[in-house]
Coordinates of C-alpha atoms and ligand atoms in Angstrom, one line a residue:
M256 CA 12.3 -19.1 -13.6
A257 CA 10.1 -19.0 -10.6
L258 CA 10.7 -15.3 -10.0
A259 CA 8.1 -12.9 -11.2
T260 CA 9.6 -10.5 -13.7
Y261 CA 8.8 -8.1 -11.7
F262 CA 11.8 -9.2 -9.3
G263 CA 13.4 -6.1 -9.5
R264 CA 11.1 -4.0 -7.9
A265 CA 10.6 -6.5 -5.4
A266 CA 14.4 -6.2 -4.1
T267 CA 14.6 -2.5 -3.8
A268 CA 11.6 -2.5 -1.3
A269 CA 13.1 -5.4 0.8
S270 CA 16.9 -3.1 0.5
Q271 CA 15.4 -0.2 2.7
V272 CA 14.3 -2.7 5.5
L273 CA 17.1 -5.6 5.0
Q274 CA 20.7 -4.8 6.6
G275 CA 23.5 -6.3 4.2
F276 CA 21.5 -6.4 1.4
Q277 CA 22.6 -8.1 -1.8
T278 CA 20.1 -8.8 -4.7
K279 CA 21.9 -12.0 -5.2
N280 CA 21.6 -13.3 -1.7
F281 CA 18.2 -12.2 -1.5
E282 CA 17.3 -13.9 -4.6
Q283 CA 19.2 -17.5 -4.0
L284 CA 17.1 -17.6 0.0
L285 CA 13.5 -16.8 -1.8
N286 CA 14.3 -19.5 -4.3
G287 CA 15.3 -22.3 -1.9
L288 CA 12.0 -21.4 0.2
V289 CA 8.5 -23.2 0.0
I290 CA 5.9 -21.5 1.5
G291 CA 3.0 -23.4 2.5
I292 CA -0.7 -21.9 2.6
A293 CA -3.5 -25.1 4.5
F294 CA -6.6 -24.5 4.9
D295 CA -9.7 -26.6 5.6
E296 CA -13.3 -26.3 5.5
T297 CA -13.9 -23.4 7.8
A298 CA -12.1 -21.4 6.1
C299 CA -14.4 -21.2 3.2
S300 CA -16.4 -19.3 5.3
S301 CA -16.5 -15.5 3.9
E302 CA -13.9 -14.3 6.3
G303 CA -11.7 -17.3 5.7
R304 CA -12.0 -17.1 2.0
A305 CA -11.2 -13.0 2.1
S306 CA -8.1 -13.5 4.1
L307 CA -6.9 -16.4 1.4
D308 CA -7.3 -14.5 -1.2
L309 CA -5.5 -11.8 0.0
L310 CA -2.8 -13.4 1.6
V311 CA -2.4 -15.5 -2.2
R312 CA -2.3 -11.9 -3.5
L313 CA 0.6 -10.9 -1.2
V314 CA 3.0 -14.2 -0.8
A315 CA 2.9 -14.6 -4.9
R316 CA 4.0 -11.4 -5.3
L317 CA 7.5 -12.5 -3.8
Y318 CA 8.2 -15.9 -3.0
P319 CA 8.5 -18.1 -6.2
N320 CA 7.2 -21.9 -4.6
I321 CA 3.8 -22.1 -2.7
C322 CA 2.3 -24.9 -1.9
F323 CA -1.5 -25.3 -1.6
L324 CA -2.6 -27.7 1.4
P325 CA -6.4 -27.7 1.8
E326 CA -8.1 -30.3 3.8
G327 CA -11.6 -31.3 2.4
D328 CA -13.4 -31.2 -1.0
E329 CA -14.5 -27.7 -0.7
A330 CA -11.5 -26.3 0.5
T331 CA -9.5 -28.1 -2.5
K332 CA -12.0 -26.3 -4.8
L333 CA -11.1 -22.9 -3.3
A334 CA -6.8 -24.4 -4.1
R335 CA -7.6 -24.3 -7.8
S336 CA -8.6 -20.9 -7.9
L337 CA -6.4 -19.2 -5.8
S338 CA -3.3 -21.4 -7.8
S339 CA -4.6 -20.0 -11.3
L340 CA -5.3 -16.3 -9.2
A341 CA -1.5 -16.7 -8.2
R342 CA -0.7 -17.8 -11.4
S343 CA -2.5 -15.0 -13.1
I344 CA 0.1 -12.6 -10.6
N345 CA 3.0 -14.2 -11.2
G346 CA 3.0 -16.3 -14.6
Q347 CA 6.3 -18.1 -13.5
I348 CA 5.6 -19.2 -10.0
D349 CA 5.7 -23.1 -9.2
I350 CA 2.6 -24.4 -7.5
V351 CA 4.4 -27.2 -5.4
R352 CA 2.7 -30.1 -4.7
P353 CA 2.4 -31.0 -1.3
R354 CA 4.8 -33.6 -0.5
L355 CA 7.4 -32.9 -3.5
A356 CA 9.1 -30.5 -1.4
A357 CA 9.6 -29.8 2.5
L358 CA 7.8 -26.5 3.4
S359 CA 10.0 -24.0 4.7
Q360 CA 7.4 -21.9 6.6
C361 CA 3.0 -22.8 6.8
L362 CA 0.5 -20.1 7.0
V363 CA -2.9 -21.8 8.0
V364 CA -6.1 -20.5 7.8
G365 CA -8.8 -22.2 9.5
S366 CA -9.2 -24.8 12.2
T367 CA -6.8 -27.2 11.2
A368 CA -3.4 -27.9 12.6
P369 CA -1.7 -29.1 9.5
D370 CA 1.1 -31.7 10.2
V371 CA 3.9 -30.4 8.3
D372 CA 8.2 -30.4 9.8
C373 CA 8.1 -26.4 9.7
S374 CA 7.2 -23.5 11.1
R375 CA 3.4 -22.7 11.2
M376 CA 1.5 -19.4 11.1
F377 CA -2.1 -19.1 12.0
L378 CA -4.3 -16.4 10.5
G379 CA -7.7 -15.5 10.9
S380 CA -10.4 -13.4 11.7
D381 CA -13.6 -12.5 13.7
G382 CA -15.0 -9.4 11.9
W383 CA -13.1 -5.9 12.7
L384 CA -10.8 -8.5 14.6
A385 CA -7.3 -9.7 12.9
K386 CA -6.1 -12.5 14.6
F387 CA -2.5 -14.3 14.3
S388 CA -1.3 -17.1 16.1
T389 CA 2.5 -19.2 16.2
V390 CA 0.9 -21.7 18.3
Q391 CA -2.5 -22.7 17.9
P392 CA -5.3 -22.3 15.2
V393 CA -7.5 -18.9 15.3
G394 CA -10.2 -19.4 13.3
S395 CA -12.2 -17.6 10.9
G396 CA -15.7 -15.7 11.3
C397 CA -19.0 -16.5 9.0
S398 CA -19.8 -12.4 8.8
S399 CA -19.3 -9.9 5.9
N400 CA -16.8 -7.5 8.0
S401 CA -13.7 -8.7 5.6
F402 CA -11.9 -5.9 7.6
G403 CA -10.2 -8.4 10.4
A404 CA -9.7 -10.9 7.5
G405 CA -7.9 -8.9 5.1
A406 CA -5.6 -6.9 8.0
A407 CA -4.8 -10.2 9.3
S408 CA -3.4 -11.6 6.1
C409 CA -0.6 -8.2 6.4
I410 CA -0.3 -9.3 9.7
A411 CA 0.7 -12.8 9.0
A412 CA 2.8 -12.1 5.9
S413 CA 4.7 -9.1 7.7
N414 CA 5.0 -12.2 10.3
L415 CA 6.3 -14.6 7.9
F416 CA 9.0 -11.6 6.3
R417 CA 10.2 -11.0 9.3
L418 CA 11.0 -14.7 10.4
I419 CA 12.5 -15.3 6.9
F420 CA 15.0 -12.3 7.3
N421 CA 15.0 -12.2 11.2
E422 CA 19.1 -11.7 10.7
Q423 CA 18.6 -8.8 8.5
I424 CA 16.0 -6.8 10.1
S425 CA 16.8 -4.7 13.6
G426 CA 14.6 -5.5 16.5
A427 CA 12.3 -7.6 14.2
T428 CA 10.6 -10.5 16.3
V429 CA 7.5 -12.4 15.4
D430 CA 4.5 -12.0 17.5
S431 CA 3.3 -15.1 19.1
A432 CA -0.5 -14.4 19.3
V433 CA -2.3 -10.8 18.0
S434 CA -5.9 -9.8 17.9
F435 CA -5.7 -6.4 16.9
S436 CA -9.0 -4.2 16.3
L437 CA -9.6 -2.6 13.1
F438 CA -12.7 -0.6 14.8
D439 CA -10.2 1.3 17.5
Y440 CA -6.9 0.3 16.7
A441 CA -6.3 0.2 20.3
P442 CA -3.8 -2.0 21.7
G443 CA -5.9 -5.5 23.6
S444 CA -9.2 -4.0 22.6
D445 CA -11.7 -6.4 21.5
A446 CA -13.9 -3.4 20.1
N447 CA -15.7 -5.8 17.3
P448 CA -19.6 -4.3 17.3
P449 CA -21.2 -5.5 14.0
L450 CA -20.5 -3.8 10.5
E451 CA -23.8 -2.5 9.5
T452 CA -24.9 -3.6 5.8
N453 CA -26.1 -0.7 3.2
T454 CA -23.3 1.7 4.5
V455 CA -24.2 4.5 2.3
L456 CA -20.9 6.6 1.4
D457 CA -21.3 10.6 1.4
T458 CA -20.6 10.9 -2.2
I459 CA -16.4 10.3 -1.9
F460 CA -13.7 11.2 -3.9
L461 CA -10.5 8.1 -3.4
L462 CA -7.8 10.4 -4.8
G463 CA -4.5 8.1 -6.2
L464 CA -5.2 4.1 -7.1
G465 CA -1.7 3.2 -6.2
A466 CA -0.6 0.5 -4.1
I467 CA -2.5 2.2 -0.9
G468 CA -5.5 2.4 -3.4
N469 CA -5.5 -0.9 -4.3
G470 CA -5.9 -1.7 -1.0
A471 CA -8.4 0.5 -0.4
V472 CA -10.3 -0.7 -3.1
W473 CA -9.9 -5.0 -2.1
A474 CA -11.4 -4.1 0.9
L475 CA -14.3 -1.9 0.0
A476 CA -15.4 -4.2 -2.9
R477 CA -15.8 -6.6 0.3
V478 CA -18.6 -4.6 2.2
S479 CA -21.6 -5.7 2.2
G480 CA -24.4 -3.9 0.0
L481 CA -22.1 -0.4 -0.2
Q482 CA -24.3 2.4 -1.5
G483 CA -23.1 6.2 -2.1
Q484 CA -21.1 7.6 -4.6
L485 CA -17.3 6.8 -4.8
G486 CA -15.2 8.7 -7.4
L487 CA -11.9 7.1 -8.5
V488 CA -8.9 9.1 -9.2
D489 CA -5.8 8.5 -11.0
D490 CA -4.2 9.6 -14.2
E491 CA -1.5 6.7 -14.6
E492 CA -1.7 3.6 -16.1
V493 CA -0.5 0.1 -14.3
D494 CA 3.8 -0.7 -15.2
Q495 CA 5.2 -3.9 -14.4
G496 CA 7.2 -2.5 -11.4
N497 CA 3.7 -1.7 -9.7
L498 CA 2.9 -5.3 -9.5
Q499 CA 5.1 -6.2 -6.8
R500 CA 3.0 -4.5 -4.2
Y501 CA -0.8 -3.5 -5.8
V502 CA -2.4 -6.3 -4.9
L503 CA -5.5 -6.2 -7.1
A504 CA -3.2 -5.8 -10.4
L505 CA -2.4 -9.0 -12.2
E506 CA 0.2 -9.2 -15.5
K507 CA -2.6 -8.5 -17.8
D508 CA -3.4 -5.6 -16.1
I509 CA 0.3 -3.8 -17.1
G510 CA -1.0 -1.3 -20.0
G511 CA -4.2 -0.5 -18.5
S512 CA -5.8 2.4 -16.7
K513 CA -5.5 2.1 -13.0
V514 CA -8.9 3.4 -12.3
K515 CA -10.1 0.6 -14.2
L516 CA -8.3 -2.0 -12.5
A517 CA -10.2 -0.5 -9.2
R518 CA -13.8 -0.4 -11.2
R519 CA -13.6 -4.1 -12.4
H520 CA -13.1 -5.2 -8.5
L521 CA -15.7 -2.9 -7.4
T522 CA -18.5 -4.1 -10.4
S523 CA -20.0 -6.4 -7.5
Q524 CA -21.4 -3.2 -5.4
R525 CA -24.4 -2.7 -7.4
G526 CA -25.7 -0.1 -5.4
L527 CA -22.8 2.0 -5.3
S528 CA -22.5 4.7 -8.0
L529 CA -18.8 4.7 -9.7
Q530 CA -17.6 7.8 -11.4
D531 CA -14.2 7.1 -13.5
H532 CA -12.1 10.4 -13.4
P533 CA -8.5 8.7 -14.8
Y534 CA -6.8 12.1 -14.8
K535 CA -4.6 13.8 -12.3
W536 CA -6.6 14.7 -9.1
Q537 CA -5.5 18.7 -9.8
S538 CA -8.0 19.1 -13.0
L539 CA -10.7 17.6 -10.3
A540 CA -10.2 20.3 -8.0
G541 CA -11.9 22.7 -10.8
S542 CA -14.9 21.7 -12.2
H543 CA -16.4 19.2 -9.1
S544 CA -16.6 20.2 -5.3
L545 CA -14.1 17.6 -3.5
Q546 CA -16.2 17.7 0.0
H547 CA -15.2 14.9 1.5
V548 CA -11.9 13.2 0.4
A549 CA -9.9 9.9 0.8
I550 CA -5.9 10.4 0.2
A551 CA -4.1 7.5 -1.2
L552 CA -1.5 9.8 -2.7
D553 CA 2.6 9.6 -2.7
T554 CA 3.9 13.0 -1.9
A555 CA 3.8 15.6 0.9
A556 CA 3.2 18.6 -1.9
D557 CA 0.2 16.8 -3.1
R558 CA -1.8 16.5 0.2
I559 CA -1.0 20.0 1.1
A560 CA -2.6 21.4 -2.2
V561 CA -5.4 19.2 -1.1
Q562 CA -5.9 20.5 1.7
A563 CA -5.7 24.2 -0.1
A564 CA -8.6 22.7 -2.4
L565 CA -10.4 23.2 0.8
P566 CA -12.6 19.9 1.3
R567 CA -14.8 19.8 4.0
W568 CA -12.9 16.6 5.8
T569 CA -10.3 14.4 4.7
I570 CA -8.9 11.0 5.5
N571 CA -5.6 10.4 5.1
S572 CA -3.4 7.5 4.2
W573 CA 0.4 6.8 4.3
T574 CA 3.4 4.3 4.1
Q575 CA 6.5 5.4 5.4
R576 CA 10.2 4.1 6.5
G577 CA 9.3 3.0 10.3
D578 CA 5.5 3.6 9.9
L579 CA 1.9 3.1 8.4
G580 CA -1.3 4.8 8.9
V581 CA -4.7 6.6 8.6
S582 CA -5.3 10.0 10.0
H583 CA -8.4 12.0 10.2
H584 CA -8.9 16.2 9.3
H585 CA -10.8 19.1 8.8
L586 CA -9.5 22.6 7.8
D587 CA -11.6 24.2 11.5
G588 CA -11.3 23.2 14.9
E589 CA -8.1 22.4 17.4
L590 CA -6.5 19.7 15.9
A591 CA -4.1 19.3 13.2
C592 CA -5.6 19.5 9.0
L593 CA -4.0 17.7 6.8
A594 CA -1.0 20.2 5.9
C595 CA -0.3 20.7 9.4
L596 CA 1.5 17.0 9.1
Y597 CA 3.1 17.4 5.6
L598 CA 5.2 20.7 5.9
P599 CA 8.1 20.7 5.7
T600 CA 10.9 20.9 8.1
G601 CA 13.5 22.1 6.0
S602 CA 15.6 19.0 6.0
V603 CA 12.8 17.2 3.1
P604 CA 15.1 17.8 -0.5
D605 CA 13.5 19.4 -3.6
E606 CA 12.5 16.6 -6.1
D607 CA 15.4 18.3 -8.2
Q608 CA 17.9 17.7 -5.8
V609 CA 15.9 14.1 -5.3
I610 CA 16.6 13.2 -8.9
A611 CA 19.9 14.5 -9.4
Q612 CA 21.3 12.5 -6.8
A613 CA 20.0 9.5 -7.8
L614 CA 21.0 9.7 -11.5
S615 CA 24.3 11.3 -10.2
L616 CA 23.5 14.6 -11.4
E617 CA 24.2 17.0 -9.0
D618 CA 26.6 19.1 -10.4
R619 CA 23.8 19.7 -13.6
K620 CA 21.1 20.3 -11.1
M621 CA 20.8 24.1 -12.3
D622 CA 21.7 24.2 -16.1
V623 CA 20.6 20.3 -16.7
V624 CA 18.1 18.4 -14.0
R625 CA 15.6 21.6 -13.3
P626 CA 15.6 22.8 -16.7
M627 CA 14.4 19.4 -18.2
L628 CA 11.8 18.7 -15.1
H629 CA 10.6 22.1 -15.8
S630 CA 10.2 21.7 -19.7
G631 CA 9.5 17.5 -19.6
A632 CA 12.0 17.9 -22.7
P633 CA 13.2 14.0 -23.8
V634 CA 16.3 12.3 -22.1
S635 CA 18.7 12.1 -25.4
V636 CA 21.5 9.4 -25.9
E637 CA 24.0 11.7 -25.1
L638 CA 23.0 12.5 -21.3
M639 CA 21.8 9.1 -20.6
R640 CA 25.2 7.6 -22.1
E641 CA 26.7 10.0 -19.6
I642 CA 23.9 8.8 -16.9
A643 CA 24.8 5.7 -17.5
S644 CA 28.7 5.8 -16.9
R645 CA 28.4 8.2 -13.8
L646 CA 26.1 5.3 -12.4
M647 CA 28.7 2.8 -13.9
V648 CA 26.2 0.9 -15.3
P649 CA 26.2 -0.5 -19.0
L650 CA 24.2 1.8 -21.1
E651 CA 22.3 -0.4 -23.0
P652 CA 19.5 -1.3 -20.3
L653 CA 18.8 2.4 -20.2
L654 CA 18.5 2.6 -23.6
P655 CA 14.7 2.3 -23.9
F656 CA 14.0 5.1 -21.8
V657 CA 15.6 7.0 -24.2
G658 CA 13.1 9.4 -25.8
Q659 CA 11.3 10.2 -22.4
P660 CA 11.3 12.9 -19.8
L661 CA 13.9 13.2 -17.1
R662 CA 10.7 12.2 -14.5
G663 CA 9.9 9.7 -16.2
L664 CA 13.6 7.9 -16.7
Y665 CA 13.7 8.4 -12.7
Q666 CA 10.4 6.9 -12.0
A667 CA 11.1 3.8 -14.0
A668 CA 14.7 3.7 -14.1
I669 CA 15.3 4.2 -10.2
C670 CA 12.1 4.0 -8.6
G671 CA 11.7 1.3 -10.9
G672 CA 14.4 -0.9 -9.6
V673 CA 16.6 -0.9 -13.3
V674 CA 19.5 0.4 -11.9
F675 CA 19.3 -1.2 -8.8
E676 CA 19.6 -4.6 -10.2
L677 CA 22.5 -3.5 -12.8
T678 CA 24.3 -2.7 -9.7
G679 CA 23.5 -6.1 -8.0
G680 CA 22.2 -3.7 -5.3
G681 CA 25.0 -1.6 -4.8
K682 CA 23.5 2.0 -5.5
P683 CA 20.8 2.2 -2.8
V684 CA 17.7 3.8 -3.7
R685 CA 16.7 6.5 -2.0
V686 CA 12.9 7.0 -3.1
E687 CA 10.5 4.7 -0.6
V688 CA 9.4 1.6 -1.8
P689 CA 7.3 -0.1 0.4
M690 CA 6.7 -4.1 1.0
A691 CA 2.8 -5.2 -0.2
F692 CA 2.1 -6.0 3.2
Q693 CA 2.8 -2.5 4.2
S694 CA 0.5 -0.7 1.6
A695 CA -2.1 -3.3 1.4
M696 CA -2.5 -2.8 5.6
A697 CA -3.0 1.2 4.8
G698 CA -4.9 0.5 2.6
I699 CA -7.6 -1.5 4.4
M700 CA -7.5 1.1 7.5
L701 CA -8.1 4.0 4.8
A702 CA -11.6 1.4 3.4
A703 CA -12.3 1.0 7.3
E704 CA -12.2 4.7 8.0
I705 CA -14.2 5.7 5.2
V706 CA -17.1 3.1 6.0
K707 CA -16.9 4.1 9.6
R708 CA -17.1 7.6 9.1
S709 CA -20.5 7.2 6.4
A710 CA -21.6 5.1 8.6
H711 CA -21.5 7.2 12.2
R712 CA -21.1 10.6 10.2
D713 CA -18.6 11.5 12.3
A714 CA -14.7 11.2 13.1
P715 CA -12.9 9.8 15.8
S716 CA -11.3 11.4 18.7
W717 CA -7.7 10.6 17.6
T718 CA -6.3 12.4 14.2
T719 CA -3.6 9.9 13.2
A720 CA -3.7 5.5 14.0
K721 CA -0.1 4.5 12.9
L722 CA 1.7 0.9 13.4
N723 CA 4.7 -0.6 12.2
L724 CA 4.0 -4.0 10.9
L725 CA 8.3 -4.7 10.9
R726 CA 8.3 -4.7 14.4
K727 CA 5.5 -6.9 16.9
M728 CA 2.1 -6.1 17.1
P729 CA 0.0 -4.6 18.8
S730 CA 2.5 -2.2 20.9
D731 CA 3.3 0.0 18.1
V732 CA -0.4 0.8 17.8
I733 CA -0.7 4.6 18.6
T734 CA -3.6 6.4 17.8
E735 CA -3.3 10.3 19.0
R736 CA -4.5 13.9 18.9
R737 CA -2.1 15.9 17.0
A738 CA -1.8 19.5 17.4
K739 CA -1.4 22.2 14.7
D740 CA 1.5 23.4 13.6
R741 CA 3.6 24.6 16.4
Q742 CA 5.0 27.6 14.2
E743 CA 1.8 28.8 12.9
R744 CA 2.9 28.9 9.2
C745 CA -0.2 26.4 7.9
I746 CA -3.0 27.3 6.0
C747 CA -5.3 26.4 8.7
Q748 CA -4.0 29.3 10.3
D749 CA -5.1 31.7 8.4
A750 CA -8.1 33.7 8.7
D751 CA -7.9 34.1 5.0
Y752 CA -8.5 30.1 4.3
L753 CA -10.7 29.9 7.0
D754 CA -13.0 32.8 6.0
A755 CA -13.1 30.5 2.8
Y756 CA -13.5 27.1 4.2
R757 CA -16.5 28.2 6.6
A758 CA -18.1 30.5 4.0
R759 CA -17.9 27.5 1.6
Y760 CA -19.4 24.7 4.6
K761 CA -21.5 27.0 6.3
S762 CA -19.5 26.7 9.8
V763 CA -19.1 29.0 12.2
Ligands
ZN851 ZN1 -3.0 23.1 9.2

């Protein structure tokens, strides 16, 4: 009993990137692993501590047995607080004592090169630079910039996953050496200017405090002396399935508001004024002027709607099959606005189609699914019996969802991995559930863009920066300038929207 109670969600996420996925094999493999985390006194620097904190927040959500290997008094003390962090993320986790078990893989922070009988992965940072090596220690800097440190933990967690599940990820190999600049994302770049202290945020709203929002808040909490105003916007509460990839969330946070969770991590930013908005972003659009917006929302429709609310500028972030990244947008100008990137291409199914398919109710889409999604009517026992029978799963585990709206049943039972677990992985899940290290990386990049934009008052020359953490780094890192919609269907090509935008911000 060392796997987390939210294992179903973790299996759902893994099934989307692993070929020939079987829940039972996945579970057995994880249970048989002991992941070592070794570090010395030099890892007790500010950047080293940031890397270790995020590393534990990523690793403890998936791997049921971990082993701390601290060297020196300060590191031993730090290991105690990291153990307690790991236990609060997964109350069932086994913290194995060194020398009591053979390690399967060992992640190393600092300058140490521990003598272990398994492969070692060294991670560390120097300001904006995330570093990783399978050969030698890479060290951790002493700056107050945690962006490289956090990204290094995501890169290390992705390499650990690629190494363990090598045979099930096509084209996946482990990186041998990485130096990746969060300042400009360019392959081979060593851009690493000092991070300005006391950066003033220009009244930014962070829309969405899900997995990416959690990663963003983790990083923003560590920027020295942040000032200005930050609006925290999310109407939801943390559910059990969220723990699979919400780096801030502990088991005790289940049922609590996502806004409160984010606020708790930002309280050390005394110069930052936080505004809680525990409701949907749409209700905010009417009462506040959404000028500067950082977006960590789930859907394309939401992103198009945000762009239509005419913010002065937006910084977007995403995870999707194949890549993750960030993008900058204005409505005006030559380059793609946010809506340009998310206009439907004709192949994107509607929500009612997706839900009907997931619940095996395709033939009832018009008479049951669509009206129920519209009215929010609760799912009856009779309908649940039919769904269970069509999905060929037992009724009983689905009974707790009776009385919920159909969308709630879909989110909890399908996206939450309940049906996936009942079928032993046999019923593939169409919904996108990223791995924790993918969401955290997108969040750290979003936070980096918020801080750079606030400090430099200018958007970068590129529109999008994206990478694929299931492939070698940094060959897949691409920054590019994206053009507007070719078919001229977008609101940024509509004179009425442009006039309204220009009038609002007095630009010509
Ligand atoms: Zn557009």
